[in-house]
């Protein structure tokens, strides 16, 4: 079992206080957005044996287990993160596996550098993800029913939004959502800047259900993503609740601290709320124009105190243990690779004492006994 030394990403949207508060350290004044735990080449975790990439590359079957290697290849299939949003992230979608493979192959064939700002596909993998709230956590997830979105836009009393309201009323669901998002993202930039300014002022004045969009507009003045965001469901997770985000589902995280797990990929198609490249035709090809409830997940009780967040994919499986004072020792040994992350209290994992924000990598078949008082998240795969 290897204690992990993890990289913290200082993205501009990151909170300056959430991770230091969890770690019990003093804030630096700089944003601390994400702590990465895993073997992503962009920021692999470090161990006493080298980076986790180097450790796995040296003996994939020993570290990952033959079942995981047979199913996913000689790499860790997931990336675990602590995510601390102090400002809204970009409005975005992720491709499915077929779309990712095709898109990556096409950009490779055309010689688009992987580091190019207009590159859409950094790898050939899909990126389903799960976010589990550690604090109250705000986000946007999936499309509202078109008539509900129309009512929200209409309630602002902004004349330049009326064409979008009419479109939402005039078509079947998929066509309505597609036409409105297309119209928003292809509108004249000067006209959209004025529309967003009027929309922001109205949201600020009305408050209530409009308050999240006033805050988004404050961070991204003039961005068409402010209007696009109003097509989506606003979700407020309580600690322990989670959201699963599959391929093609538009989403954005707005504020809060959570544990995030995803397939080991960096493929993102952006819709707005970002200064980065927005490839509208490719985005519209990837988005699933389906309205519905965002589907808040709560953990399901499993054996030996494990609480599992059920998802429909195999690249990752997230669960947690809430360990009471004086409780029994739990044997977490598996034939698949694991990362164990403490988020509260003090938990002993093998020889390692884990405090909030610390983690270990457990190779396949390695004895993994945990005890103590606190909360432990377990990330592994379904092989």
Short mmCIF file of C-alpha atoms in Angstrom, two decimals, residues 9-10 34 36 113 129 134 149 187 194 196 202 218 222 225 282 344 351 355:
data_model
loop_
_atom_site.label_atom_id
_atom_site.label_comp_id
_atom_site.label_asym_id
_atom_site.label_seq_id
_atom_site.Cartn_x
_atom_site.Cartn_y
_atom_site.Cartn_z
CA UNK A 9 -4.35 22.27 -9.66
CA UNK A 10 -4.62 26.09 -9.25
CA UNK A 34 -8.59 20.16 -7.80
CA UNK A 36 -5.71 14.68 -8.55
CA UNK A 113 -1.36 19.22 -31.96
CA UNK A 129 -18.06 11.11 -14.09
CA UNK A 134 -18.76 16.96 0.91
CA UNK A 149 -37.17 26.58 -19.51
CA UNK A 187 -26.09 34.70 -32.17
CA UNK A 194 -26.51 43.16 -24.66
CA UNK A 196 -26.73 38.79 -21.37
CA UNK A 202 -33.17 40.96 -14.38
CA UNK A 218 -21.17 38.16 -12.51
CA UNK A 222 -21.48 38.87 -21.80
CA UNK A 225 -23.36 30.45 -21.67
CA UNK A 282 -18.88 19.42 -32.83
CA UNK A 344 -13.05 13.34 7.90
CA UNK A 351 0.56 1.18 8.23
CA UNK A 355 -6.30 12.49 7.94
#
